[in-house]
């Protein structure tokens, strides 16, 4: 088949593009280096439970069009993300809200909670925060910082909070209502039956061929010659042979365990906010879909330093990396037949709704 496009990567970005191109009669080849489609939103069914292989994924958006778009490919349930924090066995509601403040200090009204936070902020006497610790304390006071932020953040970044720049937490969501809904968005949920079906449906057209376990770099030069247009959703620095250096990421390790019990932690997401517990959170997958299976599956999430060859999860968008990305972006702009997209192509943390939005914007530019 003569293809119009090569799409590198079968994640959400590449799949939305392939789907939209096929709808317009274009022939698309998708190559994927993993042995499954769907990128990081991949879910696999184990023991009747949809396991989020690459970390907990909760769909949320304020954009009605994107919500309706994604609902074409799956029915969503009414899951609301309400994570809890476990600090040395004490349980607190997240995001920081009246339930959290009541448990911490026994306060009952928003006024009392505000007064408590103000009192702690004033006692700390921080004028100009010089690092993440000072920034957090100046925003929410010492108690919340010590119990719910410090250990978690230090594990996440692998560095002391006093050595992390203040800009990492510009704002901290503090809510003076008894509301445990983590997101403020209008629409939220989990696809009933998991995320993989969404990508399966996107790639189901006869005009799309998918080849798994195929790394673009095995045949880069041939692909560039053979395909009139390429949509590339892999790492942008790798595409250019790391000529300006390596963009940095934080990585994660997942430990998944099947347990012979019905309910392990009573919630989909529990954050471990002390410094001693080596993982940052435990996901209990069945709770995303209100499962009643006899067994349960949990995943412990361990943050780790990234090195070439590891899964790149979170871009480290500090000044040095952003500058390097800009230089790669300039090279990309000189390749009129290659479109760079997705979280790795743009070196940007994107939520799912943002990746769909970005892919649809590219589609619009390409076809209209
Ligand atoms: C731990 C974690 C939790 C998250 N939680 C949420 C959440 O709750 N809500 C939310 O909205 N978003 C969440 N996200 C973000 C979400 O995962 C992304 O928005 C989305 O997966 C990005 O899609 P993508 O297509 O850009 O990238 P990816 O899903 O990474 O897809 C890129 C694909 O390209 C393939 N590829 C790369 N290089 C090559 C190559 N050389 N050759 C062939 N194939 C290649 C990769 O294998 C991959 O399959 C989370 C992300 C992480 C890491």
XYZ file of C-alpha atoms in Angstrom, residues 21-355:
335
model
C -6.232 11.278 8.624
C -7.978 7.973 7.818
C -11.353 9.699 8.111
C -10.148 11.973 5.303
C -9.253 9.011 3.103
C -5.507 9.067 3.860
C -3.516 5.875 4.184
C -1.483 5.661 7.345
C 1.213 3.377 8.665
C 1.710 3.431 12.430
C 4.887 2.002 13.928
C 5.248 1.381 17.634
C 8.348 0.207 19.422
C 6.508 -1.393 22.335
C 4.616 -4.673 21.963
C 1.247 -2.980 22.441
C -0.639 0.090 21.251
C -1.873 3.069 23.315
C 1.393 4.444 24.724
C 1.195 5.407 28.354
C -2.574 5.172 28.573
C -2.380 1.417 27.949
C -4.525 -0.655 30.289
C -4.492 -4.448 30.416
C -7.120 -6.727 31.845
C -5.818 -8.973 34.621
C -8.210 -11.000 36.785
C -11.078 -8.947 35.325
C -9.452 -5.707 36.523
C -8.206 -3.015 34.122
C -4.661 -2.305 35.226
C -3.148 1.065 34.304
C 0.275 -0.237 33.280
C 1.994 3.173 33.194
C 0.484 4.800 36.257
C -2.990 5.972 37.267
C -4.811 7.781 34.464
C -7.893 9.841 35.214
C -9.494 11.703 32.360
C -10.541 15.263 33.188
C -11.211 18.349 31.125
C -13.101 21.605 31.008
C -13.396 21.428 27.258
C -16.810 20.151 26.176
C -15.655 19.348 22.629
C -12.765 17.207 23.844
C -15.019 15.466 26.345
C -17.540 14.653 23.616
C -14.716 13.613 21.287
C -13.255 11.062 23.706
C -16.723 9.785 24.598
C -17.127 8.629 20.998
C -14.570 5.919 21.687
C -15.689 4.702 25.130
C -18.364 5.124 27.722
C -17.038 6.912 30.799
C -18.088 6.230 34.383
C -18.577 8.799 37.157
C -15.234 8.241 38.909
C -14.055 11.325 40.792
C -10.426 11.402 41.810
C -10.249 11.812 45.600
C -6.790 10.666 46.621
C -5.841 10.368 50.267
C -2.484 10.846 51.958
C -1.005 8.341 54.372
C 1.529 10.025 56.647
C 2.978 7.436 59.021
C -0.440 5.787 59.347
C -2.411 9.036 59.691
C -4.909 9.534 56.857
C -5.634 12.959 55.328
C -7.883 14.025 52.470
C -6.434 15.647 49.380
C -6.324 18.151 47.818
C -5.837 20.305 50.936
C -9.381 21.150 51.978
C -11.592 21.557 55.021
C -11.526 17.781 55.676
C -7.713 17.948 55.780
C -7.682 20.998 58.049
C -10.269 19.486 60.396
C -8.165 16.337 60.790
C -4.934 18.308 61.232
C -6.109 20.954 63.693
C -9.701 20.198 64.708
C -10.880 23.422 63.047
C -14.446 23.405 61.752
C -15.062 26.625 59.824
C -13.191 28.079 56.824
C -12.403 31.143 58.926
C -10.678 29.051 61.590
C -8.720 27.168 58.929
C -7.572 30.376 57.233
C -6.521 31.835 60.573
C -4.451 28.729 61.352
C -2.658 28.845 57.999
C -2.027 32.591 58.308
C -0.662 32.128 61.836
C 1.835 29.499 60.605
C 2.847 31.523 57.578
C 3.495 34.564 59.764
C 5.490 32.527 62.315
C 7.754 31.240 59.553
C 8.464 34.864 58.540
C 9.441 34.105 54.968
C 9.523 37.180 52.769
C 11.120 36.014 49.580
C 11.134 32.208 49.258
C 14.550 30.992 48.085
C 13.693 27.334 47.586
C 10.786 24.902 47.416
C 10.607 24.445 51.186
C 10.286 28.172 51.843
C 7.854 28.555 48.980
C 5.576 25.784 50.295
C 5.650 27.094 53.864
C 4.882 30.614 52.653
C 1.838 29.234 50.817
C 0.322 26.743 53.298
C 2.239 26.956 56.588
C 4.470 24.445 58.375
C 2.111 21.598 59.370
C 0.821 20.875 55.872
C 4.314 21.251 54.491
C 5.910 18.865 57.006
C 3.255 16.140 56.821
C 1.919 16.302 53.292
C 4.449 17.992 51.009
C 8.040 17.595 52.148
C 8.608 13.818 52.025
C 6.487 13.298 48.910
C 8.214 16.051 46.930
C 11.690 14.987 47.992
C 10.988 11.419 46.862
C 9.499 12.664 43.606
C 12.514 14.762 42.687
C 15.215 12.801 44.471
C 16.489 15.997 46.097
C 16.047 17.890 49.379
C 13.250 20.456 49.281
C 15.777 23.107 50.332
C 17.783 22.318 47.190
C 14.800 22.454 44.832
C 13.871 25.716 43.120
C 10.815 27.572 44.422
C 9.208 27.821 40.965
C 8.262 24.101 40.981
C 5.281 24.975 43.149
C 3.975 28.324 42.013
C 0.606 27.572 43.525
C -0.765 24.914 45.848
C -4.429 24.076 45.606
C -6.030 24.991 48.931
C -9.771 24.711 49.181
C -11.869 26.062 52.007
C -14.792 23.727 51.353
C -15.372 20.115 52.377
C -14.646 18.905 48.853
C -12.245 16.020 48.134
C -12.515 16.182 44.339
C -8.907 16.568 43.207
C -9.663 18.260 39.894
C -11.618 21.448 39.287
C -12.666 20.419 35.782
C -16.268 20.123 34.656
C -15.884 16.656 33.125
C -14.145 13.688 34.707
C -14.231 9.897 34.564
C -12.639 6.598 33.627
C -13.506 4.704 30.444
C -15.529 1.629 31.429
C -13.382 -1.282 30.229
C -10.104 0.673 30.243
C -8.240 3.038 27.923
C -6.812 0.614 25.369
C -10.181 0.271 23.596
C -10.093 4.008 22.801
C -6.883 3.657 20.817
C -8.010 0.337 19.336
C -11.056 2.067 17.880
C -9.009 5.008 16.633
C -6.701 2.656 14.763
C -9.377 0.264 13.483
C -9.793 1.749 9.981
C -8.832 -0.348 6.942
C -6.711 2.607 5.874
C -4.450 2.212 8.928
C -1.772 -0.446 9.340
C -0.097 -0.873 12.704
C 3.261 -2.516 13.187
C 4.316 -3.266 16.753
C 7.868 -3.712 18.072
C 9.197 -1.503 15.336
C 11.620 1.216 16.354
C 11.777 4.224 14.012
C 15.542 4.426 14.439
C 16.108 0.995 12.924
C 15.166 2.455 9.530
C 15.140 6.204 10.000
C 16.742 7.121 6.659
C 14.497 4.802 4.620
C 11.387 6.106 6.342
C 12.387 9.698 5.655
C 12.773 8.871 1.957
C 9.764 6.574 1.644
C 6.974 8.518 3.351
C 5.746 11.863 2.066
C 4.786 12.997 5.608
C 5.808 11.747 9.037
C 4.185 12.390 12.405
C 6.824 11.733 15.027
C 5.848 11.326 18.706
C 9.116 9.947 20.076
C 11.873 11.912 21.846
C 12.866 14.978 19.859
C 16.524 14.916 20.978
C 16.879 11.308 19.822
C 15.522 12.249 16.381
C 18.429 14.676 16.036
C 20.969 12.243 17.429
C 21.315 14.166 20.713
C 23.509 16.702 18.938
C 22.801 19.477 21.464
C 22.800 17.094 24.447
C 20.241 14.888 26.203
C 16.968 16.293 27.488
C 16.360 15.127 31.052
C 13.380 13.330 32.539
C 12.271 11.802 35.834
C 11.404 8.154 35.553
C 9.264 5.744 37.549
C 9.351 2.107 38.450
C 6.077 0.226 38.928
C 5.699 -2.778 41.192
C 2.392 -4.526 40.513
C 1.056 -7.178 42.890
C -2.039 -9.398 42.640
C -3.554 -9.898 46.086
C -5.901 -12.615 47.194
C -8.209 -10.202 48.969
C -11.127 -8.095 47.836
C -10.153 -4.648 48.997
C -6.644 -3.546 49.980
C -6.779 0.167 50.701
C -10.369 1.275 50.086
C -9.384 3.961 47.589
C -7.937 4.116 44.068
C -4.991 6.356 44.997
C -3.133 6.618 48.311
C -0.111 8.930 48.488
C 2.632 8.073 50.984
C 3.868 11.460 52.111
C 6.585 10.503 54.608
C 10.233 10.408 53.540
C 10.946 6.832 54.743
C 8.461 4.876 52.566
C 10.346 4.424 49.297
C 7.338 4.663 47.002
C 5.196 7.777 46.477
C 1.840 6.131 46.019
C -0.146 2.927 45.784
C -2.815 2.557 43.124
C -5.593 -0.004 43.631
C -6.865 -0.363 40.084
C -10.289 -1.923 40.665
C -11.550 1.211 42.438
C -11.323 3.204 39.191
C -14.260 1.141 37.954
C -15.946 0.335 41.295
C -14.869 -3.301 40.878
C -16.192 -6.132 43.037
C -13.841 -8.902 41.844
C -12.719 -11.403 44.521
C -9.058 -10.395 44.051
C -7.382 -7.008 43.846
C -4.331 -5.578 42.065
C -2.143 -2.841 43.471
C 0.789 -0.942 41.981
C 3.479 0.794 44.001
C 5.062 3.741 42.243
C 8.767 4.407 42.869
C 10.208 7.604 41.398
C 13.698 7.243 40.019
C 16.456 9.054 38.232
C 16.197 8.707 34.475
C 19.023 7.550 32.256
C 19.037 6.836 28.527
C 17.085 3.643 27.861
C 14.693 4.099 30.827
C 11.093 5.145 30.241
C 11.003 8.941 30.113
C 7.945 9.952 32.142
C 8.208 13.532 33.333
C 10.200 16.151 31.410
C 12.343 18.323 33.680
C 11.393 21.701 32.284
C 14.101 23.765 33.941
C 15.957 26.550 32.158
C 18.777 24.359 30.852
C 16.469 21.731 29.325
C 14.016 24.283 27.936
C 16.856 26.104 26.188
C 18.087 22.823 24.715
C 14.564 21.951 23.585
C 14.276 25.312 21.819
C 17.355 24.479 19.769
C 15.927 21.086 18.781
C 12.644 22.779 17.948
C 14.480 25.092 15.527
C 15.904 22.057 13.742
C 12.442 20.492 13.641
C 11.028 23.621 12.019
C 13.466 23.132 9.161
C 11.947 19.738 8.301
C 8.715 20.614 6.493
C 7.597 16.985 6.105
C 7.983 15.898 9.709
C 5.439 16.927 12.330
C 6.680 16.636 15.923
C 3.976 16.054 18.502
C 2.955 14.529 21.801
C 4.693 14.708 25.135
C 8.071 13.421 23.910
C 8.070 15.310 20.611
C 7.212 18.570 22.382
C 9.154 17.831 25.611
C 6.162 18.884 27.642
C 4.001 17.305 30.319
C 0.613 16.927 28.699
C -2.527 15.538 30.303
C -4.656 13.364 28.020
C -7.149 16.103 27.173
C -4.270 18.414 26.255
C -2.700 15.810 23.995
